[in-house]
């Protein structure tokens, strides 16, 4: 396999544009990208609701984490995008379509927003853009979204983007900062035949939350 950093010149998925955002590949070789990735995963609000299997504690860990994301894109099991402002290029956060099952046509979506970008509807806009990509270009039929029980803002963003609440999964994710205790998860999902959501751009929305790390 070619060096993963070189694969950014032949990333297997195109850039996405929509709702004032540009979704592009993360670049592990970029100090800016690696720094933003580290800040996002180190943010206390992110850590309140997410406990990744492998913690990212420094810039080298951030680069390695991004390289693994690139490998997932190459082998077709996941697609990760750096969410940026379409005009300025400012990095706003991350969104990924993960755990892609090409046989069942199912995948899971997760994202986070940097602290300084919250309150700008980034989560809703990125989710709507990535979902459209998953249903059309990835051929996904069912797209799932899970968040920790009690994260009410995540429920609102999911439902705003057409992800219906389907139930509560018991002990389906780790407690904050622990790998030896669990908490319940709200499961939302959207299928390809569901209508596109109306994001109601003129309505005042709640600040964007942080969702799953994957």
mmCIF file with all atom_site columns, C-alpha atoms in Angstrom:
data_model
loop_
_atom_site.group_PDB
_atom_site.id
_atom_site.type_symbol
_atom_site.label_atom_id
_atom_site.label_alt_id
_atom_site.label_comp_id
_atom_site.label_asym_id
_atom_site.label_entity_id
_atom_site.label_seq_id
_atom_site.pdbx_PDB_ins_code
_atom_site.Cartn_x
_atom_site.Cartn_y
_atom_site.Cartn_z
_atom_site.occupancy
_atom_site.B_iso_or_equiv
_atom_site.pdbx_formal_charge
_atom_site.auth_seq_id
_atom_site.auth_comp_id
_atom_site.auth_asym_id
_atom_site.auth_atom_id
_atom_site.pdbx_PDB_model_num
ATOM 1   C CA . UNK A 1 1   ? 0.000   0.000  0.000  1.00 0.00 ? 1   UNK A CA 1
ATOM 2   C CA . UNK A 1 2   ? 1.227   3.495  -0.784 1.00 0.00 ? 2   UNK A CA 1
ATOM 3   C CA . UNK A 1 3   ? 2.274   5.779  2.023  1.00 0.00 ? 3   UNK A CA 1
ATOM 4   C CA . UNK A 1 4   ? -0.924  7.091  3.578  1.00 0.00 ? 4   UNK A CA 1
ATOM 5   C CA . UNK A 1 5   ? 0.183   10.736 3.414  1.00 0.00 ? 5   UNK A CA 1
ATOM 6   C CA . UNK A 1 6   ? 0.592   10.353 -0.358 1.00 0.00 ? 6   UNK A CA 1
ATOM 7   C CA . UNK A 1 7   ? -2.998  9.164  -0.608 1.00 0.00 ? 7   UNK A CA 1
ATOM 8   C CA . UNK A 1 8   ? -4.280  12.655 0.101  1.00 0.00 ? 8   UNK A CA 1
ATOM 9   C CA . UNK A 1 9   ? -3.450  13.474 -3.523 1.00 0.00 ? 9   UNK A CA 1
ATOM 10  C CA . UNK A 1 10  ? -5.659  10.582 -4.674 1.00 0.00 ? 10  UNK A CA 1
ATOM 11  C CA . UNK A 1 11  ? -8.260  10.531 -1.906 1.00 0.00 ? 11  UNK A CA 1
ATOM 12  C CA . UNK A 1 12  ? -10.950 8.081  -3.007 1.00 0.00 ? 12  UNK A CA 1
ATOM 13  C CA . UNK A 1 13  ? -13.833 10.459 -2.270 1.00 0.00 ? 13  UNK A CA 1
ATOM 14  C CA . UNK A 1 14  ? -14.457 13.904 -3.659 1.00 0.00 ? 14  UNK A CA 1
ATOM 15  C CA . UNK A 1 15  ? -14.879 17.086 -1.653 1.00 0.00 ? 15  UNK A CA 1
ATOM 16  C CA . UNK A 1 16  ? -18.437 17.871 -0.630 1.00 0.00 ? 16  UNK A CA 1
ATOM 17  C CA . UNK A 1 17  ? -20.033 21.312 -0.831 1.00 0.00 ? 17  UNK A CA 1
ATOM 18  C CA . UNK A 1 18  ? -23.347 22.329 0.674  1.00 0.00 ? 18  UNK A CA 1
ATOM 19  C CA . UNK A 1 19  ? -25.078 24.653 3.132  1.00 0.00 ? 19  UNK A CA 1
ATOM 20  C CA . UNK A 1 20  ? -22.118 27.028 3.136  1.00 0.00 ? 20  UNK A CA 1
ATOM 21  C CA . UNK A 1 21  ? -19.625 24.292 4.029  1.00 0.00 ? 21  UNK A CA 1
ATOM 22  C CA . UNK A 1 22  ? -16.763 22.525 2.316  1.00 0.00 ? 22  UNK A CA 1
ATOM 23  C CA . UNK A 1 23  ? -16.065 18.981 3.483  1.00 0.00 ? 23  UNK A CA 1
ATOM 24  C CA . UNK A 1 24  ? -12.569 17.868 2.504  1.00 0.00 ? 24  UNK A CA 1
ATOM 25  C CA . UNK A 1 25  ? -10.096 15.145 3.433  1.00 0.00 ? 25  UNK A CA 1
ATOM 26  C CA . UNK A 1 26  ? -8.095  15.552 6.620  1.00 0.00 ? 26  UNK A CA 1
ATOM 27  C CA . UNK A 1 27  ? -4.342  15.781 6.038  1.00 0.00 ? 27  UNK A CA 1
ATOM 28  C CA . UNK A 1 28  ? -2.152  14.130 8.663  1.00 0.00 ? 28  UNK A CA 1
ATOM 29  C CA . UNK A 1 29  ? 0.905   15.932 7.249  1.00 0.00 ? 29  UNK A CA 1
ATOM 30  C CA . UNK A 1 30  ? -0.638  19.351 7.921  1.00 0.00 ? 30  UNK A CA 1
ATOM 31  C CA . UNK A 1 31  ? 0.196   21.031 11.230 1.00 0.00 ? 31  UNK A CA 1
ATOM 32  C CA . UNK A 1 32  ? -3.097  22.940 11.018 1.00 0.00 ? 32  UNK A CA 1
ATOM 33  C CA . UNK A 1 33  ? -5.187  19.822 10.465 1.00 0.00 ? 33  UNK A CA 1
ATOM 34  C CA . UNK A 1 34  ? -3.409  17.763 13.108 1.00 0.00 ? 34  UNK A CA 1
ATOM 35  C CA . UNK A 1 35  ? -3.700  20.611 15.600 1.00 0.00 ? 35  UNK A CA 1
ATOM 36  C CA . UNK A 1 36  ? -7.415  21.014 14.959 1.00 0.00 ? 36  UNK A CA 1
ATOM 37  C CA . UNK A 1 37  ? -7.950  17.260 15.337 1.00 0.00 ? 37  UNK A CA 1
ATOM 38  C CA . UNK A 1 38  ? -6.115  17.277 18.658 1.00 0.00 ? 38  UNK A CA 1
ATOM 39  C CA . UNK A 1 39  ? -8.090  20.286 19.925 1.00 0.00 ? 39  UNK A CA 1
ATOM 40  C CA . UNK A 1 40  ? -11.382 18.715 18.925 1.00 0.00 ? 40  UNK A CA 1
ATOM 41  C CA . UNK A 1 41  ? -10.721 15.439 20.719 1.00 0.00 ? 41  UNK A CA 1
ATOM 42  C CA . UNK A 1 42  ? -9.237  17.195 23.766 1.00 0.00 ? 42  UNK A CA 1
ATOM 43  C CA . UNK A 1 43  ? -12.167 19.552 24.263 1.00 0.00 ? 43  UNK A CA 1
ATOM 44  C CA . UNK A 1 44  ? -13.895 18.995 27.647 1.00 0.00 ? 44  UNK A CA 1
ATOM 45  C CA . UNK A 1 45  ? -17.357 19.074 26.089 1.00 0.00 ? 45  UNK A CA 1
ATOM 46  C CA . UNK A 1 46  ? -16.360 16.429 23.569 1.00 0.00 ? 46  UNK A CA 1
ATOM 47  C CA . UNK A 1 47  ? -14.885 14.268 26.324 1.00 0.00 ? 47  UNK A CA 1
ATOM 48  C CA . UNK A 1 48  ? -18.028 14.660 28.408 1.00 0.00 ? 48  UNK A CA 1
ATOM 49  C CA . UNK A 1 49  ? -20.017 12.730 25.805 1.00 0.00 ? 49  UNK A CA 1
ATOM 50  C CA . UNK A 1 50  ? -17.408 10.557 24.081 1.00 0.00 ? 50  UNK A CA 1
ATOM 51  C CA . UNK A 1 51  ? -14.768 8.057  25.133 1.00 0.00 ? 51  UNK A CA 1
ATOM 52  C CA . UNK A 1 52  ? -12.710 6.884  22.135 1.00 0.00 ? 52  UNK A CA 1
ATOM 53  C CA . UNK A 1 53  ? -11.093 3.459  22.295 1.00 0.00 ? 53  UNK A CA 1
ATOM 54  C CA . UNK A 1 54  ? -7.681  5.079  21.892 1.00 0.00 ? 54  UNK A CA 1
ATOM 55  C CA . UNK A 1 55  ? -7.104  8.495  23.422 1.00 0.00 ? 55  UNK A CA 1
ATOM 56  C CA . UNK A 1 56  ? -5.319  11.167 21.370 1.00 0.00 ? 56  UNK A CA 1
ATOM 57  C CA . UNK A 1 57  ? -3.083  13.115 23.756 1.00 0.00 ? 57  UNK A CA 1
ATOM 58  C CA . UNK A 1 58  ? -0.492  14.850 21.571 1.00 0.00 ? 58  UNK A CA 1
ATOM 59  C CA . UNK A 1 59  ? 0.228   15.960 18.023 1.00 0.00 ? 59  UNK A CA 1
ATOM 60  C CA . UNK A 1 60  ? 1.913   12.684 17.080 1.00 0.00 ? 60  UNK A CA 1
ATOM 61  C CA . UNK A 1 61  ? -1.146  10.799 18.267 1.00 0.00 ? 61  UNK A CA 1
ATOM 62  C CA . UNK A 1 62  ? -3.337  13.128 16.235 1.00 0.00 ? 62  UNK A CA 1
ATOM 63  C CA . UNK A 1 63  ? -1.327  12.439 13.084 1.00 0.00 ? 63  UNK A CA 1
ATOM 64  C CA . UNK A 1 64  ? -1.533  8.689  13.642 1.00 0.00 ? 64  UNK A CA 1
ATOM 65  C CA . UNK A 1 65  ? -5.269  8.916  14.226 1.00 0.00 ? 65  UNK A CA 1
ATOM 66  C CA . UNK A 1 66  ? -5.713  10.820 10.965 1.00 0.00 ? 66  UNK A CA 1
ATOM 67  C CA . UNK A 1 67  ? -3.593  8.287  9.084  1.00 0.00 ? 67  UNK A CA 1
ATOM 68  C CA . UNK A 1 68  ? -5.884  5.537  10.327 1.00 0.00 ? 68  UNK A CA 1
ATOM 69  C CA . UNK A 1 69  ? -8.856  7.539  9.062  1.00 0.00 ? 69  UNK A CA 1
ATOM 70  C CA . UNK A 1 70  ? -7.223  7.774  5.647  1.00 0.00 ? 70  UNK A CA 1
ATOM 71  C CA . UNK A 1 71  ? -6.658  4.027  5.610  1.00 0.00 ? 71  UNK A CA 1
ATOM 72  C CA . UNK A 1 72  ? -10.352 3.454  6.322  1.00 0.00 ? 72  UNK A CA 1
ATOM 73  C CA . UNK A 1 73  ? -11.235 5.608  3.326  1.00 0.00 ? 73  UNK A CA 1
ATOM 74  C CA . UNK A 1 74  ? -8.917  3.621  1.084  1.00 0.00 ? 74  UNK A CA 1
ATOM 75  C CA . UNK A 1 75  ? -10.336 0.269  2.164  1.00 0.00 ? 75  UNK A CA 1
ATOM 76  C CA . UNK A 1 76  ? -13.921 1.534  1.991  1.00 0.00 ? 76  UNK A CA 1
ATOM 77  C CA . UNK A 1 77  ? -14.913 1.054  5.627  1.00 0.00 ? 77  UNK A CA 1
ATOM 78  C CA . UNK A 1 78  ? -15.184 4.723  6.576  1.00 0.00 ? 78  UNK A CA 1
ATOM 79  C CA . UNK A 1 79  ? -15.022 8.251  5.201  1.00 0.00 ? 79  UNK A CA 1
ATOM 80  C CA . UNK A 1 80  ? -13.810 11.185 7.310  1.00 0.00 ? 80  UNK A CA 1
ATOM 81  C CA . UNK A 1 81  ? -14.163 14.820 6.348  1.00 0.00 ? 81  UNK A CA 1
ATOM 82  C CA . UNK A 1 82  ? -12.687 17.993 7.754  1.00 0.00 ? 82  UNK A CA 1
ATOM 83  C CA . UNK A 1 83  ? -15.609 20.442 7.938  1.00 0.00 ? 83  UNK A CA 1
ATOM 84  C CA . UNK A 1 84  ? -14.593 23.924 6.836  1.00 0.00 ? 84  UNK A CA 1
ATOM 85  C CA . UNK A 1 85  ? -16.265 27.219 6.005  1.00 0.00 ? 85  UNK A CA 1
ATOM 86  C CA . UNK A 1 86  ? -16.807 27.306 2.246  1.00 0.00 ? 86  UNK A CA 1
ATOM 87  C CA . UNK A 1 87  ? -15.549 30.878 1.882  1.00 0.00 ? 87  UNK A CA 1
ATOM 88  C CA . UNK A 1 88  ? -12.784 31.313 4.455  1.00 0.00 ? 88  UNK A CA 1
ATOM 89  C CA . UNK A 1 89  ? -11.540 27.726 4.707  1.00 0.00 ? 89  UNK A CA 1
ATOM 90  C CA . UNK A 1 90  ? -11.686 27.950 8.520  1.00 0.00 ? 90  UNK A CA 1
ATOM 91  C CA . UNK A 1 91  ? -11.736 24.499 10.123 1.00 0.00 ? 91  UNK A CA 1
ATOM 92  C CA . UNK A 1 92  ? -15.009 24.082 12.005 1.00 0.00 ? 92  UNK A CA 1
ATOM 93  C CA . UNK A 1 93  ? -15.066 20.411 12.953 1.00 0.00 ? 93  UNK A CA 1
ATOM 94  C CA . UNK A 1 94  ? -15.295 16.844 11.724 1.00 0.00 ? 94  UNK A CA 1
ATOM 95  C CA . UNK A 1 95  ? -17.866 14.470 10.276 1.00 0.00 ? 95  UNK A CA 1
ATOM 96  C CA . UNK A 1 96  ? -17.440 10.811 9.407  1.00 0.00 ? 96  UNK A CA 1
ATOM 97  C CA . UNK A 1 97  ? -19.483 8.065  7.789  1.00 0.00 ? 97  UNK A CA 1
ATOM 98  C CA . UNK A 1 98  ? -18.179 4.947  9.505  1.00 0.00 ? 98  UNK A CA 1
ATOM 99  C CA . UNK A 1 99  ? -18.618 1.203  9.943  1.00 0.00 ? 99  UNK A CA 1
ATOM 100 C CA . UNK A 1 100 ? -19.793 0.970  6.338  1.00 0.00 ? 100 UNK A CA 1
ATOM 101 C CA . UNK A 1 101 ? -21.402 -2.392 5.626  1.00 0.00 ? 101 UNK A CA 1
ATOM 102 C CA . UNK A 1 102 ? -21.584 -2.660 1.847  1.00 0.00 ? 102 UNK A CA 1
ATOM 103 C CA . UNK A 1 103 ? -23.583 -5.895 1.999  1.00 0.00 ? 103 UNK A CA 1
ATOM 104 C CA . UNK A 1 104 ? -26.407 -4.541 4.182  1.00 0.00 ? 104 UNK A CA 1
ATOM 105 C CA . UNK A 1 105 ? -26.065 -0.962 2.929  1.00 0.00 ? 105 UNK A CA 1
ATOM 106 C CA . UNK A 1 106 ? -25.719 0.368  6.462  1.00 0.00 ? 106 UNK A CA 1
ATOM 107 C CA . UNK A 1 107 ? -23.341 2.857  8.094  1.00 0.00 ? 107 UNK A CA 1
ATOM 108 C CA . UNK A 1 108 ? -23.002 5.063  11.178 1.00 0.00 ? 108 UNK A CA 1
ATOM 109 C CA . UNK A 1 109 ? -22.378 8.786  11.284 1.00 0.00 ? 109 UNK A CA 1
ATOM 110 C CA . UNK A 1 110 ? -20.594 10.829 13.935 1.00 0.00 ? 110 UNK A CA 1
ATOM 111 C CA . UNK A 1 111 ? -19.193 14.338 14.219 1.00 0.00 ? 111 UNK A CA 1
ATOM 112 C CA . UNK A 1 112 ? -17.884 17.072 16.443 1.00 0.00 ? 112 UNK A CA 1
ATOM 113 C CA . UNK A 1 113 ? -17.613 20.859 16.246 1.00 0.00 ? 113 UNK A CA 1
ATOM 114 C CA . UNK A 1 114 ? -14.748 22.975 17.560 1.00 0.00 ? 114 UNK A CA 1
ATOM 115 C CA . UNK A 1 115 ? -15.674 25.245 20.500 1.00 0.00 ? 115 UNK A CA 1
ATOM 116 C CA . UNK A 1 116 ? -15.238 28.494 18.570 1.00 0.00 ? 116 UNK A CA 1
ATOM 117 C CA . UNK A 1 117 ? -17.529 27.255 15.778 1.00 0.00 ? 117 UNK A CA 1
ATOM 118 C CA . UNK A 1 118 ? -20.504 26.317 17.934 1.00 0.00 ? 118 UNK A CA 1
ATOM 119 C CA . UNK A 1 119 ? -23.739 28.220 17.625 1.00 0.00 ? 119 UNK A CA 1
ATOM 120 C CA . UNK A 1 120 ? -23.335 28.534 13.836 1.00 0.00 ? 120 UNK A CA 1
ATOM 121 C CA . UNK A 1 121 ? -25.470 25.501 12.853 1.00 0.00 ? 121 UNK A CA 1
ATOM 122 C CA . UNK A 1 122 ? -22.354 23.653 11.716 1.00 0.00 ? 122 UNK A CA 1
ATOM 123 C CA . UNK A 1 123 ? -23.519 20.277 13.036 1.00 0.00 ? 123 UNK A CA 1
ATOM 124 C CA . UNK A 1 124 ? -26.858 20.385 11.235 1.00 0.00 ? 124 UNK A CA 1
ATOM 125 C CA . UNK A 1 125 ? -25.374 21.640 7.978  1.00 0.00 ? 125 UNK A CA 1
ATOM 126 C CA . UNK A 1 126 ? -22.554 19.106 7.966  1.00 0.00 ? 126 UNK A CA 1
ATOM 127 C CA . UNK A 1 127 ? -24.871 16.224 8.840  1.00 0.00 ? 127 UNK A CA 1
ATOM 128 C CA . UNK A 1 128 ? -27.295 17.095 6.046  1.00 0.00 ? 128 UNK A CA 1
ATOM 129 C CA . UNK A 1 129 ? -24.441 17.317 3.533  1.00 0.00 ? 129 UNK A CA 1
ATOM 130 C CA . UNK A 1 130 ? -22.772 14.067 4.592  1.00 0.00 ? 130 UNK A CA 1
ATOM 131 C CA . UNK A 1 131 ? -26.063 12.158 4.702  1.00 0.00 ? 131 UNK A CA 1
ATOM 132 C CA . UNK A 1 132 ? -26.841 13.129 1.127  1.00 0.00 ? 132 UNK A CA 1
ATOM 133 C CA . UNK A 1 133 ? -23.406 11.891 0.091  1.00 0.00 ? 133 UNK A CA 1
ATOM 134 C CA . UNK A 1 134 ? -23.870 8.587  1.949  1.00 0.00 ? 134 UNK A CA 1
ATOM 135 C CA . UNK A 1 135 ? -27.206 7.855  0.310  1.00 0.00 ? 135 UNK A CA 1
ATOM 136 C CA . UNK A 1 136 ? -26.140 8.760  -3.211 1.00 0.00 ? 136 UNK A CA 1
ATOM 137 C CA . UNK A 1 137 ? -22.420 8.169  -3.712 1.00 0.00 ? 137 UNK A CA 1
ATOM 138 C CA . UNK A 1 138 ? -21.813 5.497  -1.073 1.00 0.00 ? 138 UNK A CA 1
ATOM 139 C CA . UNK A 1 139 ? -25.027 3.652  -1.847 1.00 0.00 ? 139 UNK A CA 1
ATOM 140 C CA . UNK A 1 140 ? -26.000 3.430  1.828  1.00 0.00 ? 140 UNK A CA 1
ATOM 141 C CA . UNK A 1 141 ? -29.633 2.542  2.516  1.00 0.00 ? 141 UNK A CA 1
ATOM 142 C CA . UNK A 1 142 ? -29.656 3.022  6.292  1.00 0.00 ? 142 UNK A CA 1
ATOM 143 C CA . UNK A 1 143 ? -27.593 5.604  8.180  1.00 0.00 ? 143 UNK A CA 1
ATOM 144 C CA . UNK A 1 144 ? -27.499 5.384  11.976 1.00 0.00 ? 144 UNK A CA 1
ATOM 145 C CA . UNK A 1 145 ? -26.583 7.997  14.581 1.00 0.00 ? 145 UNK A CA 1
ATOM 146 C CA . UNK A 1 146 ? -26.088 7.280  18.274 1.00 0.00 ? 146 UNK A CA 1
ATOM 147 C CA . UNK A 1 147 ? -25.456 9.599  21.223 1.00 0.00 ? 147 UNK A CA 1
ATOM 148 C CA . UNK A 1 148 ? -25.227 9.251  24.975 1.00 0.00 ? 148 UNK A CA 1
ATOM 149 C CA . UNK A 1 149 ? -28.490 9.317  26.901 1.00 0.00 ? 149 UNK A CA 1
ATOM 150 C CA . UNK A 1 150 ? -29.010 12.791 28.323 1.00 0.00 ? 150 UNK A CA 1
ATOM 151 C CA . UNK A 1 151 ? -27.385 14.626 25.436 1.00 0.00 ? 151 UNK A CA 1
ATOM 152 C CA . UNK A 1 152 ? -30.634 16.350 24.498 1.00 0.00 ? 152 UNK A CA 1
ATOM 153 C CA . UNK A 1 153 ? -29.039 18.774 22.042 1.00 0.00 ? 153 UNK A CA 1
ATOM 154 C CA . UNK A 1 154 ? -27.882 15.798 19.974 1.00 0.00 ? 154 UNK A CA 1
ATOM 155 C CA . UNK A 1 155 ? -31.461 14.530 19.807 1.00 0.00 ? 155 UNK A CA 1
ATOM 156 C CA . UNK A 1 156 ? -32.591 17.859 18.420 1.00 0.00 ? 156 UNK A CA 1
ATOM 157 C CA . UNK A 1 157 ? -29.899 17.999 15.728 1.00 0.00 ? 157 UNK A CA 1
ATOM 158 C CA . UNK A 1 158 ? -30.527 14.376 14.717 1.00 0.00 ? 158 UNK A CA 1
ATOM 159 C CA . UNK A 1 159 ? -34.262 14.873 14.401 1.00 0.00 ? 159 UNK A CA 1
ATOM 160 C CA . UNK A 1 160 ? -33.810 18.206 12.620 1.00 0.00 ? 160 UNK A CA 1
ATOM 161 C CA . UNK A 1 161 ? -31.781 16.361 9.976  1.00 0.00 ? 161 UNK A CA 1
ATOM 162 C CA . UNK A 1 162 ? -34.361 13.614 9.506  1.00 0.00 ? 162 UNK A CA 1
ATOM 163 C CA . UNK A 1 163 ? -32.836 10.990 11.830 1.00 0.00 ? 163 UNK A CA 1
ATOM 164 C CA . UNK A 1 164 ? -35.788 9.522  13.684 1.00 0.00 ? 164 UNK A CA 1
ATOM 165 C CA . UNK A 1 165 ? -35.464 8.312  17.244 1.00 0.00 ? 165 UNK A CA 1
ATOM 166 C CA . UNK A 1 166 ? -35.755 4.511  17.230 1.00 0.00 ? 166 UNK A CA 1
ATOM 167 C CA . UNK A 1 167 ? -35.061 3.521  20.815 1.00 0.00 ? 167 UNK A CA 1
ATOM 168 C CA . UNK A 1 168 ? -32.576 3.311  23.677 1.00 0.00 ? 168 UNK A CA 1
ATOM 169 C CA . UNK A 1 169 ? -29.671 0.862  23.568 1.00 0.00 ? 169 UNK A CA 1
ATOM 170 C CA . UNK A 1 170 ? -28.684 -0.290 27.045 1.00 0.00 ? 170 UNK A CA 1
ATOM 171 C CA . UNK A 1 171 ? -25.013 0.034  28.033 1.00 0.00 ? 171 UNK A CA 1
ATOM 172 C CA . UNK A 1 172 ? -24.007 0.614  24.413 1.00 0.00 ? 172 UNK A CA 1
ATOM 173 C CA . UNK A 1 173 ? -21.132 3.059  24.932 1.00 0.00 ? 173 UNK A CA 1
ATOM 174 C CA . UNK A 1 174 ? -18.474 3.834  27.505 1.00 0.00 ? 174 UNK A CA 1
ATOM 175 C CA . UNK A 1 175 ? -19.008 6.246  30.350 1.00 0.00 ? 175 UNK A CA 1
ATOM 176 C CA . UNK A 1 176 ? -17.018 9.476  30.095 1.00 0.00 ? 176 UNK A CA 1
ATOM 177 C CA . UNK A 1 177 ? -13.318 8.798  30.568 1.00 0.00 ? 177 UNK A CA 1
ATOM 178 C CA . UNK A 1 178 ? -13.768 5.092  31.371 1.00 0.00 ? 178 UNK A CA 1
ATOM 179 C CA . UNK A 1 179 ? -13.453 1.771  29.584 1.00 0.00 ? 179 UNK A CA 1
ATOM 180 C CA . UNK A 1 180 ? -14.853 -0.277 32.472 1.00 0.00 ? 180 UNK A CA 1
ATOM 181 C CA . UNK A 1 181 ? -18.334 1.269  32.778 1.00 0.00 ? 181 UNK A CA 1
ATOM 182 C CA . UNK A 1 182 ? -21.142 1.862  30.318 1.00 0.00 ? 182 UNK A CA 1
ATOM 183 C CA . UNK A 1 183 ? -24.061 4.145  29.593 1.00 0.00 ? 183 UNK A CA 1
ATOM 184 C CA . UNK A 1 184 ? -27.176 4.009  27.471 1.00 0.00 ? 184 UNK A CA 1
ATOM 185 C CA . UNK A 1 185 ? -27.383 5.353  23.941 1.00 0.00 ? 185 UNK A CA 1
ATOM 186 C CA . UNK A 1 186 ? -30.213 6.956  22.007 1.00 0.00 ? 186 UNK A CA 1
ATOM 187 C CA . UNK A 1 187 ? -30.363 5.432  18.517 1.00 0.00 ? 187 UNK A CA 1
ATOM 188 C CA . UNK A 1 188 ? -31.527 7.547  15.592 1.00 0.00 ? 188 UNK A CA 1
ATOM 189 C CA . UNK A 1 189 ? -31.596 6.529  11.951 1.00 0.00 ? 189 UNK A CA 1
ATOM 190 C CA . UNK A 1 190 ? -32.493 7.789  8.520  1.00 0.00 ? 190 UNK A CA 1
ATOM 191 C CA . UNK A 1 191 ? -33.051 5.632  5.458  1.00 0.00 ? 191 UNK A CA 1
ATOM 192 C CA . UNK A 1 192 ? -32.536 6.550  1.835  1.00 0.00 ? 192 UNK A CA 1
ATOM 193 C CA . UNK A 1 193 ? -36.265 6.750  1.089  1.00 0.00 ? 193 UNK A CA 1
ATOM 194 C CA . UNK A 1 194 ? -36.954 9.259  3.891  1.00 0.00 ? 194 UNK A CA 1
ATOM 195 C CA . UNK A 1 195 ? -37.667 12.812 2.704  1.00 0.00 ? 195 UNK A CA 1
ATOM 196 C CA . UNK A 1 196 ? -34.871 15.364 2.809  1.00 0.00 ? 196 UNK A CA 1
ATOM 197 C CA . UNK A 1 197 ? -35.025 17.511 5.962  1.00 0.00 ? 197 UNK A CA 1
ATOM 198 C CA . UNK A 1 198 ? -35.983 21.158 6.008  1.00 0.00 ? 198 UNK A CA 1
ATOM 199 C CA . UNK A 1 199 ? -33.243 22.869 7.991  1.00 0.00 ? 199 UNK A CA 1
ATOM 200 C CA . UNK A 1 200 ? -35.343 26.031 8.342  1.00 0.00 ? 200 UNK A CA 1
ATOM 201 C CA . UNK A 1 201 ? -32.390 28.413 7.929  1.00 0.00 ? 201 UNK A CA 1
ATOM 202 C CA . UNK A 1 202 ? -34.304 31.430 9.209  1.00 0.00 ? 202 UNK A CA 1
ATOM 203 C CA . UNK A 1 203 ? -35.187 29.854 12.539 1.00 0.00 ? 203 UNK A CA 1
ATOM 204 C CA . UNK A 1 204 ? -32.967 30.359 15.565 1.00 0.00 ? 204 UNK A CA 1
ATOM 205 C CA . UNK A 1 205 ? -31.399 27.019 16.469 1.00 0.00 ? 205 UNK A CA 1
ATOM 206 C CA . UNK A 1 206 ? -29.775 25.627 19.572 1.00 0.00 ? 206 UNK A CA 1
ATOM 207 C CA . UNK A 1 207 ? -25.955 25.655 19.620 1.00 0.00 ? 207 UNK A CA 1
ATOM 208 C CA . UNK A 1 208 ? -24.425 22.664 17.893 1.00 0.00 ? 208 UNK A CA 1
ATOM 209 C CA . UNK A 1 209 ? -23.591 19.711 20.139 1.00 0.00 ? 209 UNK A CA 1
ATOM 210 C CA . UNK A 1 210 ? -20.839 17.155 20.015 1.00 0.00 ? 210 UNK A CA 1
ATOM 211 C CA . UNK A 1 211 ? -21.732 13.668 18.852 1.00 0.00 ? 211 UNK A CA 1
ATOM 212 C CA . UNK A 1 212 ? -19.844 10.427 18.674 1.00 0.00 ? 212 UNK A CA 1
ATOM 213 C CA . UNK A 1 213 ? -16.161 10.447 17.949 1.00 0.00 ? 213 UNK A CA 1
ATOM 214 C CA . UNK A 1 214 ? -16.370 7.989  15.076 1.00 0.00 ? 214 UNK A CA 1
#
